[in-house]
Amino acid sequence: EEYPPYLKQGIKRVSFHYINNPYDPYWKVEYNNPHHVSMATDGGKVDFWLTPNSRDDFKGYLAHEAGHILDGDKKHRYSSSKDWQDAVTADDATFAKYLKGKHRVSRYAGTNDSEDFAECMKAYITDHEYFKKMFPNRAAYIRKMAQQLSGHHPKMP
């Protein structure tokens, strides 16, 4: 299965290390989760610290890391944009009567805006119809972003 060109454009290398990420003690504190284990890290060079359990897992983790790369690593050009924040707020409002607090695609997405964006990219690629139904505003944002990155020029939401 081919990854969309806009998603793989920033990936320069993929490596497998078959050991735990040596920075996990830091991330356990940073994410306030003593059970946190990194599967992959980004920076244009995606490093898998543990072997994904299946091809689908690999596809999802790679989409997550590609989401970080698109987001500009630490620059957060999409996840900190007003348009993305508006999409998040609109999705939260859609489900406010059912949920208390923020509506996130995964528990890990609740860590910060950058992880929310990356987890949404993962869901957009691996379970598109579900994601579009449950997060319609984020899905529309990602669709328009993907069109722009693919050479189409729709106006971002």
Short mmCIF file of N, CA and C in Angstrom, two decimals:
data_model
loop_
_atom_site.label_atom_id
_atom_site.label_comp_id
_atom_site.label_asym_id
_atom_site.label_seq_id
_atom_site.Cartn_x
_atom_site.Cartn_y
_atom_site.Cartn_z
N GLU A 1 0.84 -1.17 0.00
CA GLU A 1 0.00 0.00 0.00
C GLU A 1 0.89 1.24 0.00
N GLU A 2 0.62 2.14 -0.89
CA GLU A 2 1.43 3.34 -1.04
C GLU A 2 0.99 4.43 -0.06
N TYR A 3 1.95 5.06 0.58
CA TYR A 3 1.66 6.23 1.41
C TYR A 3 1.43 7.41 0.49
N PRO A 4 0.55 8.32 0.86
CA PRO A 4 0.37 9.52 0.04
C PRO A 4 1.68 10.31 -0.02
N PRO A 5 2.00 10.88 -1.18
CA PRO A 5 3.26 11.62 -1.31
C PRO A 5 3.41 12.75 -0.29
N TYR A 6 2.32 13.45 0.03
CA TYR A 6 2.43 14.56 0.98
C TYR A 6 2.88 14.06 2.35
N LEU A 7 2.56 12.81 2.68
CA LEU A 7 2.88 12.29 4.00
C LEU A 7 4.31 11.77 4.06
N LYS A 8 4.78 11.18 2.99
CA LYS A 8 6.12 10.61 3.04
C LYS A 8 7.22 11.58 2.62
N GLN A 9 6.86 12.78 2.19
CA GLN A 9 7.86 13.71 1.68
C GLN A 9 8.97 14.07 2.66
N GLY A 10 8.66 14.11 3.95
CA GLY A 10 9.68 14.50 4.92
C GLY A 10 10.47 13.35 5.51
N ILE A 11 10.07 12.11 5.21
CA ILE A 11 10.76 10.95 5.77
C ILE A 11 12.01 10.67 4.96
N LYS A 12 13.15 10.77 5.59
CA LYS A 12 14.43 10.57 4.91
C LYS A 12 14.99 9.16 5.10
N ARG A 13 14.69 8.56 6.26
CA ARG A 13 15.22 7.23 6.57
C ARG A 13 14.34 6.60 7.63
N VAL A 14 14.23 5.28 7.59
CA VAL A 14 13.53 4.53 8.64
C VAL A 14 14.50 3.46 9.15
N SER A 15 14.69 3.42 10.48
CA SER A 15 15.61 2.45 11.09
C SER A 15 14.90 1.70 12.21
N PHE A 16 15.37 0.49 12.47
CA PHE A 16 14.85 -0.34 13.56
C PHE A 16 15.98 -0.65 14.52
N HIS A 17 15.71 -0.47 15.83
CA HIS A 17 16.75 -0.65 16.83
C HIS A 17 16.53 -1.84 17.77
N TYR A 18 15.34 -2.35 17.90
CA TYR A 18 15.04 -3.55 18.70
C TYR A 18 15.46 -3.43 20.17
N ILE A 19 15.52 -2.22 20.68
CA ILE A 19 15.78 -1.96 22.09
C ILE A 19 14.84 -0.85 22.54
N ASN A 20 14.76 -0.66 23.84
CA ASN A 20 13.97 0.47 24.33
C ASN A 20 14.68 1.78 24.01
N ASN A 21 13.91 2.81 23.79
CA ASN A 21 14.45 4.13 23.54
C ASN A 21 15.22 4.59 24.79
N PRO A 22 16.48 4.96 24.65
CA PRO A 22 17.25 5.38 25.83
C PRO A 22 16.71 6.66 26.48
N TYR A 23 15.85 7.40 25.79
CA TYR A 23 15.27 8.62 26.35
C TYR A 23 13.92 8.39 27.03
N ASP A 24 13.46 7.15 27.09
CA ASP A 24 12.17 6.88 27.72
C ASP A 24 12.07 7.35 29.18
N PRO A 25 13.12 7.25 29.99
CA PRO A 25 12.99 7.79 31.35
C PRO A 25 12.59 9.28 31.35
N TYR A 26 13.14 10.03 30.43
CA TYR A 26 12.76 11.44 30.32
C TYR A 26 11.28 11.57 29.92
N TRP A 27 10.85 10.81 28.91
CA TRP A 27 9.46 10.91 28.42
C TRP A 27 8.45 10.42 29.45
N LYS A 28 8.82 9.47 30.28
CA LYS A 28 7.92 9.02 31.34
C LYS A 28 7.58 10.17 32.28
N VAL A 29 8.59 11.01 32.57
CA VAL A 29 8.38 12.18 33.43
C VAL A 29 7.64 13.26 32.65
N GLU A 30 8.09 13.54 31.44
CA GLU A 30 7.50 14.60 30.62
C GLU A 30 6.00 14.37 30.40
N TYR A 31 5.61 13.12 30.13
CA TYR A 31 4.21 12.79 29.88
C TYR A 31 3.46 12.33 31.13
N ASN A 32 4.16 12.36 32.28
CA ASN A 32 3.56 11.96 33.54
C ASN A 32 2.91 10.57 33.42
N ASN A 33 3.64 9.66 32.81
CA ASN A 33 3.15 8.31 32.58
C ASN A 33 4.29 7.33 32.83
N PRO A 34 4.31 6.67 33.98
CA PRO A 34 5.41 5.75 34.30
C PRO A 34 5.48 4.53 33.38
N HIS A 35 4.44 4.31 32.58
CA HIS A 35 4.40 3.15 31.69
C HIS A 35 4.72 3.51 30.24
N HIS A 36 5.07 4.78 29.98
CA HIS A 36 5.32 5.22 28.61
C HIS A 36 6.50 4.47 28.00
N VAL A 37 6.31 3.96 26.78
CA VAL A 37 7.36 3.32 26.01
C VAL A 37 7.29 3.89 24.59
N SER A 38 8.39 4.43 24.13
CA SER A 38 8.43 5.01 22.78
C SER A 38 8.53 3.89 21.75
N MET A 39 7.68 3.98 20.74
CA MET A 39 7.79 3.06 19.61
C MET A 39 8.66 3.65 18.52
N ALA A 40 8.54 4.96 18.32
CA ALA A 40 9.28 5.59 17.23
C ALA A 40 9.54 7.05 17.56
N THR A 41 10.57 7.58 16.95
CA THR A 41 10.87 8.99 17.06
C THR A 41 11.10 9.54 15.67
N ASP A 42 11.00 10.85 15.53
CA ASP A 42 11.06 11.44 14.20
C ASP A 42 12.23 12.39 14.06
N GLY A 43 12.08 13.34 13.19
CA GLY A 43 13.13 14.30 12.90
C GLY A 43 13.58 14.14 11.45
N GLY A 44 12.72 13.60 10.63
CA GLY A 44 13.08 13.30 9.24
C GLY A 44 13.64 11.90 9.12
N LYS A 45 14.26 11.44 10.20
CA LYS A 45 14.81 10.09 10.25
C LYS A 45 14.01 9.34 11.31
N VAL A 46 13.14 8.48 10.88
CA VAL A 46 12.25 7.79 11.82
C VAL A 46 12.96 6.57 12.38
N ASP A 47 13.07 6.54 13.70
CA ASP A 47 13.69 5.43 14.40
C ASP A 47 12.62 4.66 15.15
N PHE A 48 12.48 3.37 14.84
CA PHE A 48 11.59 2.49 15.58
C PHE A 48 12.42 1.84 16.67
N TRP A 49 12.00 2.06 17.93
CA TRP A 49 12.74 1.53 19.06
C TRP A 49 12.28 0.14 19.44
N LEU A 50 11.11 -0.21 19.08
CA LEU A 50 10.59 -1.56 19.30
C LEU A 50 9.92 -1.98 18.00
N THR A 51 9.82 -3.25 17.77
CA THR A 51 9.23 -3.74 16.52
C THR A 51 7.71 -3.64 16.58
N PRO A 52 7.10 -2.97 15.59
CA PRO A 52 5.63 -2.96 15.55
C PRO A 52 5.10 -4.39 15.45
N ASN A 53 3.92 -4.62 16.01
CA ASN A 53 3.35 -5.97 16.05
C ASN A 53 2.83 -6.45 14.70
N SER A 54 2.50 -5.53 13.82
CA SER A 54 1.93 -5.93 12.54
C SER A 54 2.21 -4.85 11.49
N ARG A 55 1.88 -5.17 10.26
CA ARG A 55 2.03 -4.19 9.18
C ARG A 55 1.13 -2.98 9.42
N ASP A 56 -0.08 -3.23 9.93
CA ASP A 56 -0.99 -2.12 10.22
C ASP A 56 -0.43 -1.22 11.32
N ASP A 57 0.17 -1.84 12.36
CA ASP A 57 0.79 -1.04 13.41
C ASP A 57 1.91 -0.18 12.83
N PHE A 58 2.74 -0.79 11.98
CA PHE A 58 3.83 -0.05 11.35
C PHE A 58 3.28 1.13 10.56
N LYS A 59 2.25 0.88 9.78
CA LYS A 59 1.63 1.94 8.98
C LYS A 59 1.14 3.08 9.87
N GLY A 60 0.52 2.75 10.97
CA GLY A 60 0.01 3.77 11.89
C GLY A 60 1.11 4.55 12.57
N TYR A 61 2.13 3.85 13.08
CA TYR A 61 3.24 4.54 13.75
C TYR A 61 4.00 5.43 12.77
N LEU A 62 4.18 4.95 11.54
CA LEU A 62 4.88 5.76 10.56
C LEU A 62 4.05 7.00 10.20
N ALA A 63 2.73 6.85 10.10
CA ALA A 63 1.86 8.01 9.83
C ALA A 63 1.95 9.01 10.98
N HIS A 64 1.98 8.52 12.20
CA HIS A 64 2.12 9.39 13.38
C HIS A 64 3.42 10.20 13.28
N GLU A 65 4.53 9.52 13.04
CA GLU A 65 5.82 10.21 12.97
C GLU A 65 5.88 11.15 11.77
N ALA A 66 5.29 10.75 10.65
CA ALA A 66 5.23 11.64 9.48
C ALA A 66 4.40 12.87 9.81
N GLY A 67 3.38 12.71 10.66
CA GLY A 67 2.59 13.86 11.11
C GLY A 67 3.46 14.85 11.87
N HIS A 68 4.34 14.34 12.73
CA HIS A 68 5.28 15.22 13.44
C HIS A 68 6.21 15.94 12.46
N ILE A 69 6.70 15.19 11.47
CA ILE A 69 7.60 15.79 10.49
C ILE A 69 6.88 16.90 9.72
N LEU A 70 5.64 16.63 9.30
CA LEU A 70 4.85 17.67 8.61
C LEU A 70 4.63 18.88 9.50
N ASP A 71 4.41 18.62 10.76
CA ASP A 71 4.12 19.69 11.71
C ASP A 71 5.36 20.55 11.96
N GLY A 72 6.47 20.12 11.43
CA GLY A 72 7.68 20.93 11.54
C GLY A 72 8.50 20.64 12.77
N ASP A 73 8.48 19.38 13.20
CA ASP A 73 9.24 18.99 14.38
C ASP A 73 8.83 19.85 15.55
N LYS A 74 9.65 20.70 16.04
CA LYS A 74 9.33 21.51 17.23
C LYS A 74 8.63 22.83 16.87
N LYS A 75 8.46 23.10 15.58
CA LYS A 75 7.85 24.37 15.17
C LYS A 75 6.33 24.34 15.27
N HIS A 76 5.74 23.17 15.17
CA HIS A 76 4.29 22.98 15.30
C HIS A 76 3.49 23.91 14.38
N ARG A 77 3.87 23.96 13.13
CA ARG A 77 3.22 24.91 12.22
C ARG A 77 1.76 24.61 12.00
N TYR A 78 1.35 23.35 12.06
CA TYR A 78 -0.07 23.03 11.90
C TYR A 78 -0.76 22.94 13.25
N SER A 79 -0.18 22.19 14.17
CA SER A 79 -0.86 21.93 15.45
C SER A 79 -1.06 23.17 16.30
N SER A 80 -0.27 24.20 16.08
CA SER A 80 -0.45 25.43 16.84
C SER A 80 -1.17 26.51 16.05
N SER A 81 -1.58 26.20 14.83
CA SER A 81 -2.26 27.21 14.01
C SER A 81 -3.68 27.47 14.52
N LYS A 82 -4.16 28.64 14.26
CA LYS A 82 -5.51 29.01 14.66
C LYS A 82 -6.53 28.10 13.97
N ASP A 83 -6.30 27.78 12.70
CA ASP A 83 -7.25 26.93 11.97
C ASP A 83 -7.35 25.53 12.58
N TRP A 84 -6.19 24.95 12.99
CA TRP A 84 -6.23 23.63 13.64
C TRP A 84 -6.93 23.74 14.99
N GLN A 85 -6.60 24.75 15.76
CA GLN A 85 -7.22 24.93 17.07
C GLN A 85 -8.73 25.13 16.93
N ASP A 86 -9.16 25.85 15.89
CA ASP A 86 -10.59 26.02 15.63
C ASP A 86 -11.25 24.68 15.30
N ALA A 87 -10.56 23.84 14.53
CA ALA A 87 -11.10 22.51 14.19
C ALA A 87 -11.23 21.65 15.44
N VAL A 88 -10.23 21.70 16.32
CA VAL A 88 -10.26 20.95 17.59
C VAL A 88 -11.43 21.43 18.44
N THR A 89 -11.58 22.74 18.55
CA THR A 89 -12.66 23.31 19.35
C THR A 89 -14.03 22.91 18.80
N ALA A 90 -14.16 22.93 17.48
CA ALA A 90 -15.44 22.54 16.86
C ALA A 90 -15.73 21.06 17.09
N ASP A 91 -14.71 20.21 16.99
CA ASP A 91 -14.93 18.78 17.27
C ASP A 91 -15.29 18.56 18.73
N ASP A 92 -14.63 19.29 19.63
CA ASP A 92 -14.97 19.20 21.05
C ASP A 92 -16.43 19.57 21.28
N ALA A 93 -16.87 20.65 20.64
CA ALA A 93 -18.24 21.13 20.82
C ALA A 93 -19.26 20.13 20.28
N THR A 94 -18.90 19.44 19.20
CA THR A 94 -19.80 18.46 18.60
C THR A 94 -20.16 17.36 19.59
N PHE A 95 -19.21 16.96 20.41
CA PHE A 95 -19.42 15.84 21.32
C PHE A 95 -19.53 16.26 22.78
N ALA A 96 -19.64 17.57 23.04
CA ALA A 96 -19.66 18.09 24.42
C ALA A 96 -20.79 17.49 25.25
N LYS A 97 -21.93 17.22 24.62
CA LYS A 97 -23.04 16.68 25.41
C LYS A 97 -22.79 15.23 25.85
N TYR A 98 -21.85 14.54 25.21
CA TYR A 98 -21.54 13.16 25.56
C TYR A 98 -20.30 13.02 26.43
N LEU A 99 -19.38 13.96 26.28
CA LEU A 99 -18.08 13.85 26.95
C LEU A 99 -17.82 15.07 27.81
N LYS A 100 -17.07 14.86 28.86
CA LYS A 100 -16.60 15.99 29.66
C LYS A 100 -15.17 16.27 29.21
N GLY A 101 -14.87 17.50 28.97
CA GLY A 101 -13.51 17.86 28.57
C GLY A 101 -13.28 17.73 27.09
N LYS A 102 -12.03 17.47 26.74
CA LYS A 102 -11.62 17.45 25.35
C LYS A 102 -11.88 16.10 24.71
N HIS A 103 -12.21 16.15 23.43
CA HIS A 103 -12.49 14.97 22.62
C HIS A 103 -11.22 14.63 21.83
N ARG A 104 -10.55 13.53 22.17
CA ARG A 104 -9.29 13.16 21.53
C ARG A 104 -9.38 11.78 20.89
N VAL A 105 -8.59 11.61 19.85
CA VAL A 105 -8.58 10.36 19.09
C VAL A 105 -7.94 9.22 19.88
N SER A 106 -7.08 9.55 20.83
CA SER A 106 -6.44 8.55 21.69
C SER A 106 -6.04 9.22 23.00
N ARG A 107 -5.73 8.41 23.98
CA ARG A 107 -5.26 8.95 25.25
C ARG A 107 -3.95 9.73 25.05
N TYR A 108 -3.09 9.18 24.23
CA TYR A 108 -1.80 9.82 23.96
C TYR A 108 -2.00 11.17 23.27
N ALA A 109 -3.03 11.31 22.46
CA ALA A 109 -3.32 12.58 21.78
C ALA A 109 -3.59 13.69 22.79
N GLY A 110 -4.04 13.32 23.97
CA GLY A 110 -4.32 14.32 25.00
C GLY A 110 -3.08 14.88 25.66
N THR A 111 -1.91 14.35 25.32
CA THR A 111 -0.65 14.80 25.91
C THR A 111 -0.37 16.26 25.59
N ASN A 112 -0.50 16.64 24.32
CA ASN A 112 -0.28 18.02 23.89
C ASN A 112 -0.79 18.18 22.46
N ASP A 113 -0.81 19.41 21.96
CA ASP A 113 -1.36 19.68 20.63
C ASP A 113 -0.59 18.97 19.52
N SER A 114 0.72 18.88 19.67
CA SER A 114 1.54 18.21 18.66
C SER A 114 1.21 16.72 18.58
N GLU A 115 1.04 16.08 19.73
CA GLU A 115 0.69 14.66 19.73
C GLU A 115 -0.74 14.45 19.22
N ASP A 116 -1.63 15.39 19.52
CA ASP A 116 -2.99 15.32 18.98
C ASP A 116 -2.95 15.34 17.46
N PHE A 117 -2.17 16.25 16.89
CA PHE A 117 -2.05 16.35 15.44
C PHE A 117 -1.48 15.05 14.86
N ALA A 118 -0.41 14.54 15.45
CA ALA A 118 0.22 13.32 14.96
C ALA A 118 -0.72 12.11 15.08
N GLU A 119 -1.42 12.00 16.20
CA GLU A 119 -2.37 10.89 16.36
C GLU A 119 -3.55 11.02 15.39
N CYS A 120 -3.95 12.24 15.11
CA CYS A 120 -5.02 12.45 14.12
C CYS A 120 -4.55 12.07 12.73
N MET A 121 -3.30 12.36 12.40
CA MET A 121 -2.75 11.94 11.11
C MET A 121 -2.75 10.42 11.01
N LYS A 122 -2.38 9.76 12.10
CA LYS A 122 -2.39 8.29 12.15
C LYS A 122 -3.81 7.77 11.89
N ALA A 123 -4.79 8.33 12.58
CA ALA A 123 -6.17 7.88 12.41
C ALA A 123 -6.71 8.20 11.02
N TYR A 124 -6.33 9.34 10.49
CA TYR A 124 -6.76 9.75 9.14
C TYR A 124 -6.28 8.73 8.10
N ILE A 125 -5.08 8.20 8.29
CA ILE A 125 -4.50 7.24 7.34
C ILE A 125 -4.99 5.82 7.59
N THR A 126 -5.10 5.41 8.85
CA THR A 126 -5.39 4.01 9.15
C THR A 126 -6.87 3.67 9.28
N ASP A 127 -7.70 4.64 9.65
CA ASP A 127 -9.14 4.38 9.83
C ASP A 127 -9.92 5.63 9.41
N HIS A 128 -9.78 5.96 8.14
CA HIS A 128 -10.26 7.23 7.60
C HIS A 128 -11.75 7.47 7.86
N GLU A 129 -12.59 6.51 7.57
CA GLU A 129 -14.04 6.71 7.69
C GLU A 129 -14.46 6.96 9.14
N TYR A 130 -13.89 6.19 10.06
CA TYR A 130 -14.18 6.40 11.48
C TYR A 130 -13.70 7.78 11.91
N PHE A 131 -12.48 8.12 11.53
CA PHE A 131 -11.92 9.41 11.91
C PHE A 131 -12.77 10.55 11.37
N LYS A 132 -13.18 10.44 10.12
CA LYS A 132 -13.99 11.49 9.50
C LYS A 132 -15.34 11.64 10.22
N LYS A 133 -15.89 10.53 10.68
CA LYS A 133 -17.17 10.57 11.38
C LYS A 133 -17.02 11.17 12.79
N MET A 134 -15.97 10.78 13.50
CA MET A 134 -15.80 11.19 14.88
C MET A 134 -15.10 12.54 15.05
N PHE A 135 -14.32 12.94 14.05
CA PHE A 135 -13.54 14.18 14.11
C PHE A 135 -13.69 14.92 12.78
N PRO A 136 -14.90 15.31 12.43
CA PRO A 136 -15.13 15.85 11.08
C PRO A 136 -14.35 17.13 10.78
N ASN A 137 -14.16 17.97 11.75
CA ASN A 137 -13.46 19.24 11.51
C ASN A 137 -11.96 19.03 11.35
N ARG A 138 -11.38 18.15 12.16
CA ARG A 138 -9.96 17.83 12.00
C ARG A 138 -9.74 17.11 10.67
N ALA A 139 -10.66 16.21 10.31
CA ALA A 139 -10.53 15.49 9.04
C ALA A 139 -10.57 16.45 7.87
N ALA A 140 -11.46 17.43 7.92
CA ALA A 140 -11.54 18.42 6.83
C ALA A 140 -10.26 19.24 6.76
N TYR A 141 -9.72 19.60 7.90
CA TYR A 141 -8.46 20.35 7.93
C TYR A 141 -7.34 19.53 7.29
N ILE A 142 -7.20 18.27 7.69
CA ILE A 142 -6.13 17.42 7.16
C ILE A 142 -6.33 17.21 5.66
N ARG A 143 -7.58 17.02 5.22
CA ARG A 143 -7.84 16.84 3.78
C ARG A 143 -7.37 18.05 2.99
N LYS A 144 -7.70 19.25 3.47
CA LYS A 144 -7.29 20.47 2.77
C LYS A 144 -5.78 20.66 2.83
N MET A 145 -5.18 20.33 3.95
CA MET A 145 -3.73 20.42 4.08
C MET A 145 -3.07 19.46 3.09
N ALA A 146 -3.59 18.24 3.00
CA ALA A 146 -3.05 17.24 2.08
C ALA A 146 -3.19 17.70 0.63
N GLN A 147 -4.32 18.31 0.29
CA GLN A 147 -4.50 18.82 -1.06
C GLN A 147 -3.47 19.90 -1.37
N GLN A 148 -3.24 20.81 -0.44
CA GLN A 148 -2.24 21.86 -0.64
C GLN A 148 -0.85 21.26 -0.83
N LEU A 149 -0.49 20.32 0.04
CA LEU A 149 0.83 19.71 -0.04
C LEU A 149 1.00 18.85 -1.29
N SER A 150 -0.11 18.43 -1.88
CA SER A 150 -0.07 17.62 -3.10
C SER A 150 -0.12 18.46 -4.36
N GLY A 151 -0.10 19.78 -4.20
CA GLY A 151 -0.08 20.65 -5.37
C GLY A 151 -1.40 21.29 -5.72
N HIS A 152 -2.46 20.94 -5.01
CA HIS A 152 -3.74 21.63 -5.19
C HIS A 152 -3.70 22.85 -4.29
N HIS A 153 -4.53 23.80 -4.53
CA HIS A 153 -4.44 25.02 -3.75
C HIS A 153 -5.77 25.48 -3.17
N PRO A 154 -6.45 24.61 -2.43
CA PRO A 154 -7.65 25.08 -1.73
C PRO A 154 -7.25 25.97 -0.57
N LYS A 155 -8.11 26.86 -0.20
CA LYS A 155 -7.84 27.71 0.96
C LYS A 155 -7.99 26.88 2.22
N MET A 156 -7.03 27.01 3.13
CA MET A 156 -7.13 26.27 4.40
C MET A 156 -8.35 26.76 5.16
N PRO A 157 -8.97 25.87 5.95
CA PRO A 157 -10.18 26.27 6.69
C PRO A 157 -9.90 27.41 7.64
#
